[in-house]
PDB file of C-alpha atoms and ligand atoms in Angstrom:
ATOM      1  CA  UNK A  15      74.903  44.650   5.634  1.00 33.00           C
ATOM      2  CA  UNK A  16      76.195  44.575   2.343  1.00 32.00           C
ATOM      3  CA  UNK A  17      75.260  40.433   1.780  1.00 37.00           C
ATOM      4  CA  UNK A  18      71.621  41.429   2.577  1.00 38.00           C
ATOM      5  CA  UNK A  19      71.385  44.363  -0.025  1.00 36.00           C
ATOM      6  CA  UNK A  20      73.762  42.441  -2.811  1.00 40.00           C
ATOM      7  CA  UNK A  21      70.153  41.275  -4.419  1.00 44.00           C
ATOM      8  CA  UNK A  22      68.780  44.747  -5.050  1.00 42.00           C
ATOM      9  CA  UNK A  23      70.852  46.453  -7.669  1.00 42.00           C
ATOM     10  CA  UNK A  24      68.722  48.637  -8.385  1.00 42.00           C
ATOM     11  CA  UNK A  25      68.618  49.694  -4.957  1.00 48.00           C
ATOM     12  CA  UNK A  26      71.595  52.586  -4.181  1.00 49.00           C
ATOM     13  CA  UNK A  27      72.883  52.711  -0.681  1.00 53.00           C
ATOM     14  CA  UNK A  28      73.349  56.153   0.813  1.00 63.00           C
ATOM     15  CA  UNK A  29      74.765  55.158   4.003  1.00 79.00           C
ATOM     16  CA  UNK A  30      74.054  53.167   6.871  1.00 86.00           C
ATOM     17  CA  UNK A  31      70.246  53.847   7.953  1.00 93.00           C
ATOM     18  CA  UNK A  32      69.163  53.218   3.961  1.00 93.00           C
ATOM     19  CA  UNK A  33      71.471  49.500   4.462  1.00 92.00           C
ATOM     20  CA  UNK A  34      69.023  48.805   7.362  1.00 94.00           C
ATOM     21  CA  UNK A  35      65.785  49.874   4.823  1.00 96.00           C
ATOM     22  CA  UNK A  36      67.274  47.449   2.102  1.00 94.00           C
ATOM     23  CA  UNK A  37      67.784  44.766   4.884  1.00 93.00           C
ATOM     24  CA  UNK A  38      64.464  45.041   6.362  1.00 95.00           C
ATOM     25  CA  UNK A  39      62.942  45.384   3.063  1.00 96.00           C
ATOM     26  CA  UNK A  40      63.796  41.849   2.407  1.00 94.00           C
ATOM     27  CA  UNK A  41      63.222  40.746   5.711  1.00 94.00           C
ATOM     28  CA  UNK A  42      59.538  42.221   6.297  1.00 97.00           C
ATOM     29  CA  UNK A  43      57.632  39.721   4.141  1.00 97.00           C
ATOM     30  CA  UNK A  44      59.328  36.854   6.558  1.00 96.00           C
ATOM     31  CA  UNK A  45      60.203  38.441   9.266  1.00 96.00           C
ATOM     32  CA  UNK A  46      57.304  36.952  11.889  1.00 96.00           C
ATOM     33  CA  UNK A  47      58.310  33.427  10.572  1.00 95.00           C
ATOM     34  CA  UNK A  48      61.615  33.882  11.046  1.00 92.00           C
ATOM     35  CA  UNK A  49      62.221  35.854  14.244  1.00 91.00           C
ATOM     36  CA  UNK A  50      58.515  35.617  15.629  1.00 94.00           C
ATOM     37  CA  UNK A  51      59.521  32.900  17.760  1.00 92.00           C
ATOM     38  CA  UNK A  52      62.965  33.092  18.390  1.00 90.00           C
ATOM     39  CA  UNK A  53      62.808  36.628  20.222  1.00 92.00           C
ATOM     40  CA  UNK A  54      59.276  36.174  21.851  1.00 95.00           C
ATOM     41  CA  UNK A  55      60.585  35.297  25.323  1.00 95.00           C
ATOM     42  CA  UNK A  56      62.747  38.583  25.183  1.00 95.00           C
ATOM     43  CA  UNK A  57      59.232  40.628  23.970  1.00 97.00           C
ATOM     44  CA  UNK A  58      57.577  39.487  26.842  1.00 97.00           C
ATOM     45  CA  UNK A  59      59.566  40.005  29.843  1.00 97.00           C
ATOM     46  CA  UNK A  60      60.336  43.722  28.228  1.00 98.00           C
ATOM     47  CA  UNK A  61      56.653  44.204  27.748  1.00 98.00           C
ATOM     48  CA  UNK A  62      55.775  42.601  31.403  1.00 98.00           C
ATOM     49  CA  UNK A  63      58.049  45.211  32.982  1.00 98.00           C
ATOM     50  CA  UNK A  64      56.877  47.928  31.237  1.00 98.00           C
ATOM     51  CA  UNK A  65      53.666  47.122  32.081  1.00 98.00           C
ATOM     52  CA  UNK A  66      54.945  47.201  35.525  1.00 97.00           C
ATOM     53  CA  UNK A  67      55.813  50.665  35.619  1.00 97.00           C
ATOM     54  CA  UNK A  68      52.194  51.490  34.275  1.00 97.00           C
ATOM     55  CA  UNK A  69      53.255  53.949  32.176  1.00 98.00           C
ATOM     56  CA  UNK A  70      50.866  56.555  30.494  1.00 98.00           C
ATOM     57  CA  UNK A  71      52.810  57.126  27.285  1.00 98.00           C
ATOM     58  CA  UNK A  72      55.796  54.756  25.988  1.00 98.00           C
ATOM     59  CA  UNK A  73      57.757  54.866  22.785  1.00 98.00           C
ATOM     60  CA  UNK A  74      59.075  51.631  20.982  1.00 98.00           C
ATOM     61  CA  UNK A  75      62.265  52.745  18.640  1.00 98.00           C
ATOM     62  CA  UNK A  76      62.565  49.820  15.550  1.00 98.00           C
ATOM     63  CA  UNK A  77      58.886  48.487  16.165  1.00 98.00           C
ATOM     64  CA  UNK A  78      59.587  46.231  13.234  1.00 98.00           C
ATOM     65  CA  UNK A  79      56.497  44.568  12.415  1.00 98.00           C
ATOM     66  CA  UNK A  80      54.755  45.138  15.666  1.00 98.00           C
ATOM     67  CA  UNK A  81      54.897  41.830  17.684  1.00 98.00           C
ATOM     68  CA  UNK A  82      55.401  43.714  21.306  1.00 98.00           C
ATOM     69  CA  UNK A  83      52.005  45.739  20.254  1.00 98.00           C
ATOM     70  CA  UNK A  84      49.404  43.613  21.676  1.00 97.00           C
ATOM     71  CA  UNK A  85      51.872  42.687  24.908  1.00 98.00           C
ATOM     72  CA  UNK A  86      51.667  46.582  26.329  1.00 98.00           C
ATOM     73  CA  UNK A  87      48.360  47.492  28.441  1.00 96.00           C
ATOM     74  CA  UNK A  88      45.320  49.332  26.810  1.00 95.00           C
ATOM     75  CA  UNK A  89      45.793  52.025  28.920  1.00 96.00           C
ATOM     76  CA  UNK A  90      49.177  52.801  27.994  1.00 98.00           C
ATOM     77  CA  UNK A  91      49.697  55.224  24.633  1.00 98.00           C
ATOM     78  CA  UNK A  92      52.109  53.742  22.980  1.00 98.00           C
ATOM     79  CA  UNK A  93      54.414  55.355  20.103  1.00 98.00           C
ATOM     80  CA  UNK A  94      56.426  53.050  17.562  1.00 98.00           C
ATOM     81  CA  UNK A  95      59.117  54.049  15.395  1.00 98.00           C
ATOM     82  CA  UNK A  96      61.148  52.446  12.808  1.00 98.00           C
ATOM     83  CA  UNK A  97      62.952  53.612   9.553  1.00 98.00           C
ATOM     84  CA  UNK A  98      61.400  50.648   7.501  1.00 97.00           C
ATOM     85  CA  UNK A  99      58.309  51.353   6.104  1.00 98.00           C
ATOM     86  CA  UNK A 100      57.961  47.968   4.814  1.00 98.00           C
ATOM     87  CA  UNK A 101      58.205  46.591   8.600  1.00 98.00           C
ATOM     88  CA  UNK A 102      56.050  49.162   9.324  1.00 98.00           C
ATOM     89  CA  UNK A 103      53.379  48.526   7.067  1.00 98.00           C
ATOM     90  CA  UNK A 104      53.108  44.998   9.065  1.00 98.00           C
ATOM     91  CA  UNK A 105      52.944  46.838  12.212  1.00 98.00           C
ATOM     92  CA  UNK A 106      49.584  49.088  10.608  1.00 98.00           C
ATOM     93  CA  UNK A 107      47.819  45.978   9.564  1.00 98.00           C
ATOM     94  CA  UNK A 108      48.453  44.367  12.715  1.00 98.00           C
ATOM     95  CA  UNK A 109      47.283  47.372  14.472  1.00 98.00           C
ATOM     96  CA  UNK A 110      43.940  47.496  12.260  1.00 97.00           C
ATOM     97  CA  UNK A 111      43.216  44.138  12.760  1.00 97.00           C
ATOM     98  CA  UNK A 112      43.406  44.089  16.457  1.00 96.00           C
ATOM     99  CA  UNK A 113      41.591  46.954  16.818  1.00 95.00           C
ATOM    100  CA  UNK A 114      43.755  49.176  18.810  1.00 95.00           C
ATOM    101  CA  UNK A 115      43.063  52.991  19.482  1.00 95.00           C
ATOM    102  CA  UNK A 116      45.691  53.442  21.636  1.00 97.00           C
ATOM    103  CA  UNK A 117      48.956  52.559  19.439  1.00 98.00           C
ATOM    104  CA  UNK A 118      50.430  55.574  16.903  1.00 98.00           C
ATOM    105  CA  UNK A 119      53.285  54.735  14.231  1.00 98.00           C
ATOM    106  CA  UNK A 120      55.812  56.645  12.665  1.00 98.00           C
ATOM    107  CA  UNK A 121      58.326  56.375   9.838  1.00 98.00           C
ATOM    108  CA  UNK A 122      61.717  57.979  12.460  1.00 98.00           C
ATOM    109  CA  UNK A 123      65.151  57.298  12.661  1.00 97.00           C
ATOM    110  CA  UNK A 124      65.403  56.768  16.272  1.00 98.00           C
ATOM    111  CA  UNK A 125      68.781  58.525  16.664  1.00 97.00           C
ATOM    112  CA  UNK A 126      67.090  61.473  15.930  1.00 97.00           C
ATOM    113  CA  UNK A 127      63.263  61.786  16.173  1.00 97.00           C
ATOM    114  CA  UNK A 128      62.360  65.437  16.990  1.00 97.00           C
ATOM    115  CA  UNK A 129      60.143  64.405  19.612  1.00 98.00           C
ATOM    116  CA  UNK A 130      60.444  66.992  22.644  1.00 98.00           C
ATOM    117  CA  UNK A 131      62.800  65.555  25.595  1.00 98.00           C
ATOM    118  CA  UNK A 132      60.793  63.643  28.111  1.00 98.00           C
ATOM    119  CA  UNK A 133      58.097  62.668  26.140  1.00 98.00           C
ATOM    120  CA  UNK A 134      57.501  59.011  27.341  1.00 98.00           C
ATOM    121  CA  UNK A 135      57.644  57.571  30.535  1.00 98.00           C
ATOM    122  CA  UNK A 136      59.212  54.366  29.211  1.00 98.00           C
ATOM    123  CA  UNK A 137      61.938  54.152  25.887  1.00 98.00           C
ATOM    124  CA  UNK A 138      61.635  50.387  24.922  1.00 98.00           C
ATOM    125  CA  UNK A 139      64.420  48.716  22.428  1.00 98.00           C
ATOM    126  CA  UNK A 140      64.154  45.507  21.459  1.00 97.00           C
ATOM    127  CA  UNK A 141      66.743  43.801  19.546  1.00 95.00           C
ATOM    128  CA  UNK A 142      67.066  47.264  17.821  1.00 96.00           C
ATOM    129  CA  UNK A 143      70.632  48.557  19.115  1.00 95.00           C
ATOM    130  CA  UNK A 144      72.552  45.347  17.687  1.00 93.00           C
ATOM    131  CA  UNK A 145      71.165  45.840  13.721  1.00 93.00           C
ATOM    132  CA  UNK A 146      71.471  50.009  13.791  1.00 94.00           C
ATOM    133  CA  UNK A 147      74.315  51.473  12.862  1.00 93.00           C
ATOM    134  CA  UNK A 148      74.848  54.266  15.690  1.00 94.00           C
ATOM    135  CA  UNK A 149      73.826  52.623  18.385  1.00 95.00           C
ATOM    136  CA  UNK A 150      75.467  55.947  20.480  1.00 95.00           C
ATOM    137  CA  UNK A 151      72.792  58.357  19.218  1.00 96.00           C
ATOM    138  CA  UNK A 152      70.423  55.199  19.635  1.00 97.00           C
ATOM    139  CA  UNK A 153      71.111  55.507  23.192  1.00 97.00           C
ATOM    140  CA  UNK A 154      71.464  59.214  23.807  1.00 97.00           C
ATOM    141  CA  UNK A 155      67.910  59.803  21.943  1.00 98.00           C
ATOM    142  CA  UNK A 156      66.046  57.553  24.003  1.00 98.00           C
ATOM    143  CA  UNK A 157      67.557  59.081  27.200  1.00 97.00           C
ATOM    144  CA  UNK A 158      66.785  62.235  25.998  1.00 97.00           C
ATOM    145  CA  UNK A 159      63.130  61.261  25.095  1.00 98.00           C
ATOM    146  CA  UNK A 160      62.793  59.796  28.974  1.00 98.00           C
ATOM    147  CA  UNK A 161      61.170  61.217  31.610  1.00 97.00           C
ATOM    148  CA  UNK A 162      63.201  61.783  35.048  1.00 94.00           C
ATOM    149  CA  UNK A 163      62.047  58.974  37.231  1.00 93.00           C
ATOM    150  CA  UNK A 164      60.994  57.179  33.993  1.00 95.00           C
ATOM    151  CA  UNK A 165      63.098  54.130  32.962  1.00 98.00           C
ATOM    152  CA  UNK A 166      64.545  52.509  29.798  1.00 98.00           C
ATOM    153  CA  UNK A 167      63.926  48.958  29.215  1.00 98.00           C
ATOM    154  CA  UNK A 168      66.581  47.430  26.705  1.00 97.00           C
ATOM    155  CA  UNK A 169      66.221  43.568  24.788  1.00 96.00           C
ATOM    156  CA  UNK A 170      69.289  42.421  22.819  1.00 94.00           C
ATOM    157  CA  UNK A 171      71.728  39.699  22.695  1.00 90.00           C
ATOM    158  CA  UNK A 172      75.161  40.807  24.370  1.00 91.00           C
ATOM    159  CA  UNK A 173      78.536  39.814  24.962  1.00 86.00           C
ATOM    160  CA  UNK A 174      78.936  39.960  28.957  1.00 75.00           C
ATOM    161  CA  UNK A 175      80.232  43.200  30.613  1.00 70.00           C
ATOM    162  CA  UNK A 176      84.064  43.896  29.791  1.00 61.00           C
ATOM    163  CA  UNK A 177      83.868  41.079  27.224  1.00 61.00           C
ATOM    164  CA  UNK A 178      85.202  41.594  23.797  1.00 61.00           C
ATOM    165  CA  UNK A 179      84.236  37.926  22.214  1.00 56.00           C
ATOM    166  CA  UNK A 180      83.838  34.650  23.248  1.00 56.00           C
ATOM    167  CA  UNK A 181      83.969  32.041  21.471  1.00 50.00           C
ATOM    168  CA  UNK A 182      79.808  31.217  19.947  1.00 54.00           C
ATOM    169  CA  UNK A 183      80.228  34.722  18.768  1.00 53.00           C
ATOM    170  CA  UNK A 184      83.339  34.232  16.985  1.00 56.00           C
ATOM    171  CA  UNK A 185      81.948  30.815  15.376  1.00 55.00           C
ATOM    172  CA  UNK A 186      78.550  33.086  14.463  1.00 54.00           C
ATOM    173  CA  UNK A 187      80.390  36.138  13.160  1.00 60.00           C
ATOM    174  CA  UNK A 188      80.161  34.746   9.337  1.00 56.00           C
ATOM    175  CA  UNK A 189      76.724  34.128   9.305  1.00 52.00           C
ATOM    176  CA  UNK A 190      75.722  36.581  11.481  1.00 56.00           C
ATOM    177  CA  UNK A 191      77.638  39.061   8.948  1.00 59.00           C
ATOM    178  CA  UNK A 192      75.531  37.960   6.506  1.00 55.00           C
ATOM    179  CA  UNK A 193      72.570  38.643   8.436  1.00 57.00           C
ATOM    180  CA  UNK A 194      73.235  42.416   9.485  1.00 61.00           C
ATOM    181  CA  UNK A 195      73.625  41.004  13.138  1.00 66.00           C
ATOM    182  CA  UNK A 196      76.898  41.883  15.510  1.00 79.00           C
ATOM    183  CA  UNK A 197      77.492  38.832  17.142  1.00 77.00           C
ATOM    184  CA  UNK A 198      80.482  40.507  19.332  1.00 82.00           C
ATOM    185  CA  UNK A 199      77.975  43.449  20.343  1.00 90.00           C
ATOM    186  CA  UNK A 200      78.696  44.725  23.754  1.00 93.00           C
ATOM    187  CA  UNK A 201      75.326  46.591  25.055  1.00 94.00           C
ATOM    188  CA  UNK A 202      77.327  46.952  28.632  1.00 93.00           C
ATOM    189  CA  UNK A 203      79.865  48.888  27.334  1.00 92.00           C
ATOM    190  CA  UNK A 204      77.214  50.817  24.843  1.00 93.00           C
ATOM    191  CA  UNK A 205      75.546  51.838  27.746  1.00 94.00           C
ATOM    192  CA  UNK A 206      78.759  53.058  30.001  1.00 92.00           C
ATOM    193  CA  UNK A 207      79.502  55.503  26.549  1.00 92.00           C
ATOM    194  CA  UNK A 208      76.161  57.048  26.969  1.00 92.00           C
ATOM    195  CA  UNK A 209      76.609  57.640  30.639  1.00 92.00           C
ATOM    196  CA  UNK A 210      73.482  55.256  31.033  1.00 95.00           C
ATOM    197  CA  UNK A 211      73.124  53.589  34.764  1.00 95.00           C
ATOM    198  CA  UNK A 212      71.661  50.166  34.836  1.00 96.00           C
ATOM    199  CA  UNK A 213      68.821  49.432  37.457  1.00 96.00           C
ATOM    200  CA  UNK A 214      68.530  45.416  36.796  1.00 94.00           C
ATOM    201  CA  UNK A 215      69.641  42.775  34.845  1.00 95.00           C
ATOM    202  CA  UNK A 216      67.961  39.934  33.559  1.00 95.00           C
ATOM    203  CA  UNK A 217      68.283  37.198  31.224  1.00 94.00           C
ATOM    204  CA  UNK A 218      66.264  35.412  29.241  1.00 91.00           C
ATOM    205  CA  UNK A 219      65.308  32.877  26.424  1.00 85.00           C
ATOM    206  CA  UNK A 220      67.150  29.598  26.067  1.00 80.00           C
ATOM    207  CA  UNK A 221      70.569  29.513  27.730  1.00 79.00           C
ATOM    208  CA  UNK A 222      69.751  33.040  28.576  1.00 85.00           C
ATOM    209  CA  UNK A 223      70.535  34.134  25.009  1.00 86.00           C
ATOM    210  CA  UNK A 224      69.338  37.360  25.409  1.00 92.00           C
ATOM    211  CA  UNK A 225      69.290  39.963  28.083  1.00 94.00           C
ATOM    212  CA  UNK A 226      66.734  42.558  29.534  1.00 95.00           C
ATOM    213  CA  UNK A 227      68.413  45.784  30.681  1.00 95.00           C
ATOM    214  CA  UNK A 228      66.304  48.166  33.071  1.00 97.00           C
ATOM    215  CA  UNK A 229      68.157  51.386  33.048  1.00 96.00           C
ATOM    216  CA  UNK A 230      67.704  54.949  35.163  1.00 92.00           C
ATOM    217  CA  UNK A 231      68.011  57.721  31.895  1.00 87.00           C
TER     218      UNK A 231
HETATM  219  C1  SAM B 317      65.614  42.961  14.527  1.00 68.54           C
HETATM  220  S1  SAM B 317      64.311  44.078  14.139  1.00 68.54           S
HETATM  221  C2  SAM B 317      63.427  44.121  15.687  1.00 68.54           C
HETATM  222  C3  SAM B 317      61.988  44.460  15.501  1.00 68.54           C
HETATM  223  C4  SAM B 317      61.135  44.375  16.752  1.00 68.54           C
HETATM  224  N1  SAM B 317      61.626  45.257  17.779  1.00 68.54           N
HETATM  225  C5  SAM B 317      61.032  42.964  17.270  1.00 68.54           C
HETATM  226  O1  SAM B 317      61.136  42.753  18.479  1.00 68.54           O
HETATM  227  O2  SAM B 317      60.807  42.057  16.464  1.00 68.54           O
HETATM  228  C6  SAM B 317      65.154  45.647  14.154  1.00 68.54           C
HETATM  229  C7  SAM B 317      64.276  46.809  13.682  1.00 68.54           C
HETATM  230  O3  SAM B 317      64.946  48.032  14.005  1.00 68.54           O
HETATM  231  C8  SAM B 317      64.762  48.942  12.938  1.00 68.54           C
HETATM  232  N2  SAM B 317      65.816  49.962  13.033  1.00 68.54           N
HETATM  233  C9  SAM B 317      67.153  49.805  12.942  1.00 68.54           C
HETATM  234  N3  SAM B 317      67.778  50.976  13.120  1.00 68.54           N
HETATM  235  C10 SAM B 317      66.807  51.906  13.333  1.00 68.54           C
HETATM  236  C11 SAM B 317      66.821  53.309  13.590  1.00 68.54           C
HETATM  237  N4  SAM B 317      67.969  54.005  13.667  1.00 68.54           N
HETATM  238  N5  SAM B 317      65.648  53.932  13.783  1.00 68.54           N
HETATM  239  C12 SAM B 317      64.469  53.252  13.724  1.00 68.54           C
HETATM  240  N6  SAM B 317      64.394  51.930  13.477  1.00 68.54           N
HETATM  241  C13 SAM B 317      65.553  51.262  13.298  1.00 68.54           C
HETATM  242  C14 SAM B 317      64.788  48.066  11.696  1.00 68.54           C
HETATM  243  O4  SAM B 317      64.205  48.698  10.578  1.00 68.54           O
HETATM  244  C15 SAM B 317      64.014  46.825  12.178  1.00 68.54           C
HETATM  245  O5  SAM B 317      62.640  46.948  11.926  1.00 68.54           O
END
């Protein structure tokens, strides 16, 4: 993180979450541009799935700018969270503009959002758990904010179970250093931490860059 927050001096980093506000406060003015296109496939099959389980009430942790908004059904209440209010403020105008009464954002840290357990019948993460720093508490707040017989439905990039690197990641790591991202992230073994059991795998995107986990809370 420290690359992406070198250009704001003026900007003092208290830890970890405020290096993902400086990051995304430099990213949210480009953001769509840049990673619009790149992670749509990934936003869609999370979004069709969740659709699938029509879900009354779902919660999105690191909305970002909104993108997945307009991809869940009208009938489904849907909560987004992120700690950037800069990416957030995209999310709001997209929101306005569309129209839609059934979407509610908040400023949260997802790790801890003092929402009551079982709150949402779906806990949606998409390329979230890669970027934040405790991906752990990540993991252990959504379950916690699940309902029992609800699911959690998880987009990132990942290295494959029991994997440690392999070689694209190790070629990516400077760059991707530079760019906040963890190239030799392991969601798999994230997920066996937390206790987490997952339902389906699927992958997705070009070369099946990125994976869709469905996972029992
Ligand atoms: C790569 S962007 C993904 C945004 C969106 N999900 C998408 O598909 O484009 C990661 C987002 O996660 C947010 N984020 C990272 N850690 C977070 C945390 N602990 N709580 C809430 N949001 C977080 C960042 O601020 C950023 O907006």
């Amino acid at each position: 993180m420290a690359d992406l927050t070198s250009d704001f001096p003026g900007e003092a980093d208290r830890g970890p979450l405020d290096a993902v506000r400086i990051a995304y406060r430099r990213y949210a003015p480009v953001y769509d541009v840049l990673f619009g296109a790149v992670f749509d496939a990934g936003r869609r099959q999370t979004c069709r799935i969740v659709n699938g389980f029509r879900p009354a009430r779902v919660l999105e942790v690191g909305v970002g700018t909104g993108l997945s908004l307009p991809l869940y059904g009208a009938d489904t209440q849907v909560v987004g969270i992120d700690v950037s209010p800069e990416m957030l403020e995209r999310a709001r105008r997209r929101v306005a503009l569309s129209g839609a009464v059934n979407v509610r954002l908040h400023e949260l840290d997802a790790a801890a959002t003092g929402f009551p357990s079982a709150s949402f019948d779906v806990v949606v993460a998409c390329y979230v758990l890669s970027v934040t720093p405790d991906p752990r508490r990540v993991l252990a707040e959504m379950r916690r904010l699940s309902s029992p017989g609800g699911a959690m439905v998880i987009c990132n990039h990942t290295l494959g179970a029991g994997r440690r690197s392999h070689l694209p990641s190790w070629l990516m790591k400077p760059l991707a250093r530079k760019l906040g991202w963890r190239p030799d992230f392991n969601l798999f073994d994230e997920l066996q931490f937390a206790g987490i059991a997952i339902r389906e795998c699927r992958k997705v995107g070009q070369f099946g860059m990125f994976t869709v986990l469905i996972c029992t809370p």
